[in-house]
PDB file of C-alpha atoms in Angstrom:
ATOM      1  CA  MET U 111     267.050 154.008-132.214  1.00  0.00           C
ATOM      2  CA  PHE U 112     265.669 156.700-134.366  1.00  0.00           C
ATOM      3  CA  ASN U 113     267.774 155.219-137.289  1.00  0.00           C
ATOM      4  CA  LYS U 114     265.582 156.852-140.923  1.00  0.00           C
ATOM      5  CA  LYS U 115     264.227 154.174-142.686  1.00  0.00           C
ATOM      6  CA  GLN U 116     264.713 153.867-146.915  1.00  0.00           C
ATOM      7  CA  GLY U 117     262.454 155.486-147.889  1.00  0.00           C
ATOM      8  CA  GLY U 118     261.972 158.730-146.424  1.00  0.00           C
ATOM      9  CA  GLN U 119     260.116 157.708-143.244  1.00  0.00           C
ATOM     10  CA  GLN U 120     260.881 157.754-139.370  1.00  0.00           C
ATOM     11  CA  GLY U 121     261.612 154.778-136.861  1.00  0.00           C
ATOM     12  CA  SER U 122     258.810 152.606-134.950  1.00  0.00           C
ATOM     13  CA  ASN U 123     259.097 154.372-132.591  1.00  0.00           C
ATOM     14  CA  ASP U 124     258.454 158.312-133.514  1.00  0.00           C
ATOM     15  CA  THR U 125     254.934 160.022-133.410  1.00  0.00           C
ATOM     16  CA  PRO U 126     253.796 159.417-136.604  1.00  0.00           C
ATOM     17  CA  GLU U 127     253.449 162.722-138.870  1.00  0.00           C
ATOM     18  CA  THR U 128     249.879 164.226-139.876  1.00  0.00           C
ATOM     19  CA  GLU U 129     249.515 165.712-143.217  1.00  0.00           C
ATOM     20  CA  GLY U 130     249.379 169.661-143.655  1.00  0.00           C
ATOM     21  CA  GLU U 131     251.599 169.868-140.091  1.00  0.00           C
ATOM     22  CA  ASP U 132     254.394 172.142-140.325  1.00  0.00           C
ATOM     23  CA  LYS U 133     257.975 170.314-138.855  1.00  0.00           C
ATOM     24  CA  VAL U 134     259.804 172.352-136.423  1.00  0.00           C
ATOM     25  CA  ARG U 135     262.906 171.258-135.278  1.00  0.00           C
ATOM     26  CA  THR U 136     264.803 173.224-133.119  1.00  0.00           C
ATOM     27  CA  PRO U 137     267.797 174.122-134.316  1.00  0.00           C
ATOM     28  CA  ARG U 138     271.481 172.128-131.899  1.00  0.00           C
ATOM     29  CA  THR U 139     273.634 174.406-130.847  1.00  0.00           C
ATOM     30  CA  SER U 140     276.120 174.679-128.533  1.00  0.00           C
ATOM     31  CA  THR U 141     275.111 177.180-126.495  1.00  0.00           C
ATOM     32  CA  PRO U 142     274.266 175.759-123.737  1.00  0.00           C
ATOM     33  CA  ARG U 143     270.958 175.693-122.113  1.00  0.00           C
ATOM     34  CA  PRO U 144     269.671 177.885-118.267  1.00  0.00           C
ATOM     35  CA  ALA U 145     270.314 174.232-116.644  1.00  0.00           C
ATOM     36  CA  GLU U 146     272.763 173.212-117.927  1.00  0.00           C
ATOM     37  CA  ASP U 147     274.944 176.582-117.475  1.00  0.00           C
ATOM     38  CA  LEU U 148     274.278 176.257-113.829  1.00  0.00           C
ATOM     39  CA  LEU U 149     275.697 172.682-113.731  1.00  0.00           C
ATOM     40  CA  ALA U 150     278.692 174.004-115.372  1.00  0.00           C
ATOM     41  CA  ARG U 151     279.414 176.689-112.973  1.00  0.00           C
ATOM     42  CA  ARG U 152     279.214 174.904-110.090  1.00  0.00           C
ATOM     43  CA  PRO U 153     282.790 173.803-108.825  1.00  0.00           C
ATOM     44  CA  ARG U 154     284.626 170.650-110.067  1.00  0.00           C
ATOM     45  CA  ALA U 155     284.973 168.564-106.960  1.00  0.00           C
ATOM     46  CA  ASP U 156     288.521 166.895-108.779  1.00  0.00           C
ATOM     47  CA  ILE U 157     290.031 170.929-108.928  1.00  0.00           C
ATOM     48  CA  PRO U 158     291.623 171.013-105.459  1.00  0.00           C
ATOM     49  CA  ARG U 159     291.525 174.035-103.992  1.00  0.00           C
ATOM     50  CA  THR U 160     292.707 176.412-101.492  1.00  0.00           C
ATOM     51  CA  PRO U 161     291.061 178.142 -98.722  1.00  0.00           C
ATOM     52  CA  ILE U 162     293.040 181.236 -98.048  1.00  0.00           C
ATOM     53  CA  PRO U 163     294.115 182.626 -95.346  1.00  0.00           C
ATOM     54  CA  SER U 164     292.770 184.855 -93.929  1.00  0.00           C
ATOM     55  CA  VAL U 165     295.480 187.967 -92.397  1.00  0.00           C
ATOM     56  CA  PRO U 166     294.623 190.556 -89.866  1.00  0.00           C
ATOM     57  CA  SER U 167     293.869 193.944 -90.492  1.00  0.00           C
ATOM     58  CA  ASP U 168     294.295 197.230 -88.620  1.00  0.00           C
ATOM     59  CA  SER U 169     292.389 200.224 -88.248  1.00  0.00           C
ATOM     60  CA  ARG U 170     294.942 201.322 -91.011  1.00  0.00           C
ATOM     61  CA  GLY U 171     294.302 198.798 -93.238  1.00  0.00           C
ATOM     62  CA  PRO U 172     295.149 195.042 -94.317  1.00  0.00           C
ATOM     63  CA  ALA U 173     298.345 193.718 -93.076  1.00  0.00           C
ATOM     64  CA  ARG U 174     301.176 192.606 -95.382  1.00  0.00           C
ATOM     65  CA  ARG U 175     303.171 190.053 -95.063  1.00  0.00           C
ATOM     66  CA  GLU U 176     306.545 190.363 -95.669  1.00  0.00           C
ATOM     67  CA  ASP U 177     306.689 187.878 -98.569  1.00  0.00           C
ATOM     68  CA  ASP U 178     304.002 191.028-100.388  1.00  0.00           C
ATOM     69  CA  SER U 179     306.596 192.891-101.320  1.00  0.00           C
ATOM     70  CA  LYS U 180     309.356 191.229-102.774  1.00  0.00           C
ATOM     71  CA  LEU U 181     310.303 191.399-105.631  1.00  0.00           C
ATOM     72  CA  LEU U 182     313.692 189.755-108.184  1.00  0.00           C
ATOM     73  CA  VAL U 183     314.701 191.589-111.244  1.00  0.00           C
ATOM     74  CA  GLY U 184     316.016 187.586-113.025  1.00  0.00           C
ATOM     75  CA  ASP U 185     319.054 187.154-115.132  1.00  0.00           C
ATOM     76  CA  GLY U 186     318.351 189.077-119.081  1.00  0.00           C
ATOM     77  CA  ILE U 187     315.507 190.967-117.167  1.00  0.00           C
ATOM     78  CA  THR U 188     316.217 195.122-117.483  1.00  0.00           C
ATOM     79  CA  LEU U 189     313.828 197.411-115.068  1.00  0.00           C
ATOM     80  CA  LYS U 190     314.216 201.142-115.102  1.00  0.00           C
ATOM     81  CA  GLY U 191     312.016 203.628-112.561  1.00  0.00           C
ATOM     82  CA  GLU U 192     311.437 203.811-109.438  1.00  0.00           C
ATOM     83  CA  VAL U 193     310.804 200.837-106.631  1.00  0.00           C
ATOM     84  CA  THR U 194     309.036 202.326-103.473  1.00  0.00           C
ATOM     85  CA  ASN U 195     307.386 200.058-100.394  1.00  0.00           C
ATOM     86  CA  CYS U 196     310.120 197.255-101.195  1.00  0.00           C
ATOM     87  CA  ALA U 197     310.941 194.754 -98.225  1.00  0.00           C
ATOM     88  CA  GLU U 198     313.588 193.319-100.832  1.00  0.00           C
ATOM     89  CA  LEU U 199     315.111 193.581-103.611  1.00  0.00           C
ATOM     90  CA  ILE U 200     317.343 191.536-105.600  1.00  0.00           C
ATOM     91  CA  VAL U 201     318.810 192.219-109.053  1.00  0.00           C
ATOM     92  CA  GLU U 202     320.547 189.320-110.986  1.00  0.00           C
ATOM     93  CA  GLY U 203     319.620 191.765-114.649  1.00  0.00           C
ATOM     94  CA  LYS U 204     319.817 194.764-114.569  1.00  0.00           C
ATOM     95  CA  VAL U 205     318.088 198.171-112.412  1.00  0.00           C
ATOM     96  CA  ASP U 206     318.257 201.865-113.659  1.00  0.00           C
ATOM     97  CA  ALA U 207     316.107 203.210-110.964  1.00  0.00           C
ATOM     98  CA  LYS U 208     315.588 205.175-107.908  1.00  0.00           C
ATOM     99  CA  VAL U 209     314.932 202.681-104.903  1.00  0.00           C
ATOM    100  CA  GLU U 210     313.456 202.460-101.459  1.00  0.00           C
ATOM    101  CA  ALA U 211     313.758 199.230 -99.760  1.00  0.00           C
ATOM    102  CA  THR U 212     313.878 197.057 -95.900  1.00  0.00           C
ATOM    103  CA  ARG U 213     316.911 195.010 -98.120  1.00  0.00           C
ATOM    104  CA  PHE U 214     318.984 194.959-101.538  1.00  0.00           C
ATOM    105  CA  GLN U 215     320.121 192.287-102.935  1.00  0.00           C
ATOM    106  CA  VAL U 216     323.000 192.751-105.735  1.00  0.00           C
ATOM    107  CA  SER U 217     323.573 189.193-107.256  1.00  0.00           C
ATOM    108  CA  ASN U 218     327.149 188.199-109.124  1.00  0.00           C
ATOM    109  CA  SER U 219     325.403 188.893-112.370  1.00  0.00           C
ATOM    110  CA  GLY U 220     323.158 191.598-111.409  1.00  0.00           C
ATOM    111  CA  ARG U 221     323.886 195.122-112.713  1.00  0.00           C
ATOM    112  CA  PHE U 222     322.413 198.642-110.471  1.00  0.00           C
ATOM    113  CA  SER U 223     322.256 201.741-111.805  1.00  0.00           C
ATOM    114  CA  GLY U 224     320.534 204.226-109.424  1.00  0.00           C
ATOM    115  CA  GLU U 225     319.860 205.704-106.619  1.00  0.00           C
ATOM    116  CA  CYS U 226     320.049 203.360-103.017  1.00  0.00           C
ATOM    117  CA  ASN U 227     318.136 204.353 -99.818  1.00  0.00           C
ATOM    118  CA  VAL U 228     318.176 200.570 -98.183  1.00  0.00           C
ATOM    119  CA  ASP U 229     318.600 198.870 -94.109  1.00  0.00           C
ATOM    120  CA  GLU U 230     320.818 196.337 -95.588  1.00  0.00           C
ATOM    121  CA  ALA U 231     322.748 195.747 -98.552  1.00  0.00           C
ATOM    122  CA  ASP U 232     324.717 192.966-100.391  1.00  0.00           C
ATOM    123  CA  ILE U 233     326.067 193.519-103.493  1.00  0.00           C
ATOM    124  CA  ALA U 234     328.119 189.885-105.721  1.00  0.00           C
ATOM    125  CA  GLY U 235     327.343 192.051-108.753  1.00  0.00           C
ATOM    126  CA  GLN U 236     327.998 195.740-110.023  1.00  0.00           C
ATOM    127  CA  PHE U 237     326.772 198.834-108.201  1.00  0.00           C
ATOM    128  CA  ASP U 238     326.850 202.300-109.646  1.00  0.00           C
ATOM    129  CA  GLY U 239     325.396 205.378-108.008  1.00  0.00           C
ATOM    130  CA  ILE U 240     324.399 206.655-104.412  1.00  0.00           C
ATOM    131  CA  LEU U 241     324.547 203.912-102.063  1.00  0.00           C
ATOM    132  CA  ASN U 242     322.618 204.809 -98.992  1.00  0.00           C
ATOM    133  CA  CYS U 243     322.321 201.912 -96.308  1.00  0.00           C
ATOM    134  CA  ARG U 244     321.338 202.692 -92.803  1.00  0.00           C
ATOM    135  CA  GLY U 245     322.135 198.875 -91.124  1.00  0.00           C
ATOM    136  CA  LYS U 246     324.669 196.645 -92.952  1.00  0.00           C
ATOM    137  CA  LEU U 247     326.700 196.870 -95.868  1.00  0.00           C
ATOM    138  CA  VAL U 248     328.254 193.464 -96.905  1.00  0.00           C
ATOM    139  CA  VAL U 249     330.380 193.470-100.999  1.00  0.00           C
ATOM    140  CA  ARG U 250     330.743 189.985-101.636  1.00  0.00           C
ATOM    141  CA  GLY U 251     334.178 189.229-103.956  1.00  0.00           C
ATOM    142  CA  THR U 252     333.291 189.415-106.631  1.00  0.00           C
ATOM    143  CA  GLY U 253     331.131 193.222-105.881  1.00  0.00           C
ATOM    144  CA  LYS U 254     332.242 196.347-107.249  1.00  0.00           C
ATOM    145  CA  LEU U 255     331.083 199.652-106.100  1.00  0.00           C
ATOM    146  CA  LYS U 256     331.026 202.640-107.559  1.00  0.00           C
ATOM    147  CA  GLY U 257     330.114 205.873-106.831  1.00  0.00           C
ATOM    148  CA  THR U 258     328.670 207.654-103.205  1.00  0.00           C
ATOM    149  CA  LEU U 259     328.381 205.453-100.419  1.00  0.00           C
ATOM    150  CA  ARG U 260     327.031 205.506 -97.451  1.00  0.00           C
ATOM    151  CA  TYR U 261     326.528 202.987 -94.662  1.00  0.00           C
ATOM    152  CA  GLY U 262     325.778 201.872 -90.356  1.00  0.00           C
ATOM    153  CA  ASP U 263     328.548 198.935 -90.814  1.00  0.00           C
ATOM    154  CA  VAL U 264     330.355 197.584 -93.926  1.00  0.00           C
ATOM    155  CA  GLU U 265     331.436 193.711 -94.337  1.00  0.00           C
ATOM    156  CA  ILE U 266     334.288 193.872 -97.183  1.00  0.00           C
ATOM    157  CA  GLU U 267     335.156 190.195 -98.400  1.00  0.00           C
ATOM    158  CA  ALA U 268     338.586 189.945-100.254  1.00  0.00           C
ATOM    159  CA  GLY U 269     338.350 190.611-103.653  1.00  0.00           C
ATOM    160  CA  GLY U 270     335.341 193.331-103.287  1.00  0.00           C
ATOM    161  CA  ARG U 271     335.892 196.344-104.915  1.00  0.00           C
ATOM    162  CA  ILE U 272     335.205 200.375-103.936  1.00  0.00           C
ATOM    163  CA  ALA U 273     335.441 203.317-105.550  1.00  0.00           C
ATOM    164  CA  GLY U 274     334.076 206.681-104.759  1.00  0.00           C
ATOM    165  CA  GLU U 275     333.204 208.842-101.730  1.00  0.00           C
ATOM    166  CA  ILE U 276     332.849 206.859 -98.457  1.00  0.00           C
ATOM    167  CA  GLN U 277     330.696 208.147 -95.442  1.00  0.00           C
ATOM    168  CA  VAL U 278     329.522 206.363 -91.858  1.00  0.00           C
ATOM    169  CA  PHE U 279     325.783 206.849 -91.998  1.00  0.00           C
ATOM    170  CA  GLY U 280     324.667 208.793 -89.103  1.00  0.00           C
ATOM    171  CA  GLU U 281     328.101 210.977 -88.006  1.00  0.00           C
ATOM    172  CA  ASP U 282     327.198 214.981 -87.542  1.00  0.00           C
ATOM    173  CA  GLU U 283     328.025 216.436 -91.213  1.00  0.00           C
ATOM    174  CA  ALA U 284     331.336 218.338 -89.827  1.00  0.00           C
ATOM    175  CA  GLU U 285     332.754 214.819 -88.758  1.00  0.00           C
ATOM    176  CA  GLN U 286     332.112 213.572 -92.097  1.00  0.00           C
ATOM    177  CA  THR U 287     334.484 215.578 -93.876  1.00  0.00           C
ATOM    178  CA  GLY U 288     337.528 216.419 -91.371  1.00  0.00           C
ATOM    179  CA  SER U 289     337.619 212.298 -90.593  1.00  0.00           C
ATOM    180  CA  VAL U 290     336.134 210.765 -93.340  1.00  0.00           C
ATOM    181  CA  ALA U 291     338.219 210.478 -96.386  1.00  0.00           C
ATOM    182  CA  SER U 292     337.112 209.605-100.236  1.00  0.00           C
ATOM    183  CA  LEU U 293     338.295 205.909-101.114  1.00  0.00           C
ATOM    184  CA  LYS U 294     339.459 204.961-104.685  1.00  0.00           C
ATOM    185  CA  ALA U 295     339.998 201.067-105.488  1.00  0.00           C
ATOM    186  CA  ALA U 296     342.955 200.244-107.746  1.00  0.00           C
ATOM    187  CA  GLY U 297     340.920 198.962-110.859  1.00  0.00           C
ATOM    188  CA  GLU U 298     337.893 201.517-112.164  1.00  0.00           C
TER     189      GLU U 298
END
């Protein structure tokens, strides 16, 4: 179609060149022209899109879903610091922190050291520090707790180990010192 003929002449479909007229060639670049740019920005039909669900809000700000504040510290990960406003913290790696959460879980491979203030706790790994559990504390058969423990209700499976000071959450300070003794578990 636009083949060069031998001798440097252009094909027959091209306009004839006049003598003395400079050839003005526009360089070919990969920069899109404005019309091409607009076409490139349009959403493609072959890419599936899911609408963002509308979340009702109140006067204090947008409402949060419970899953929004879930934190998983995976196996092989180390976390140091402070965790606040967390609905659920799951520890499979190592955590050295101060934690404020609703639910707290240490898996078999997990290790936690620090202070933890929660509503519910499920310990299957190692915990060393201060645990304030306002609700139910569950110690699995592989769980090992060491430190100061305060709980509302406790369940200890066979094989679970607890060493340190244990207090029932919500008792008066006088009753705690007089009636709740320090318990030491064998092993640690």
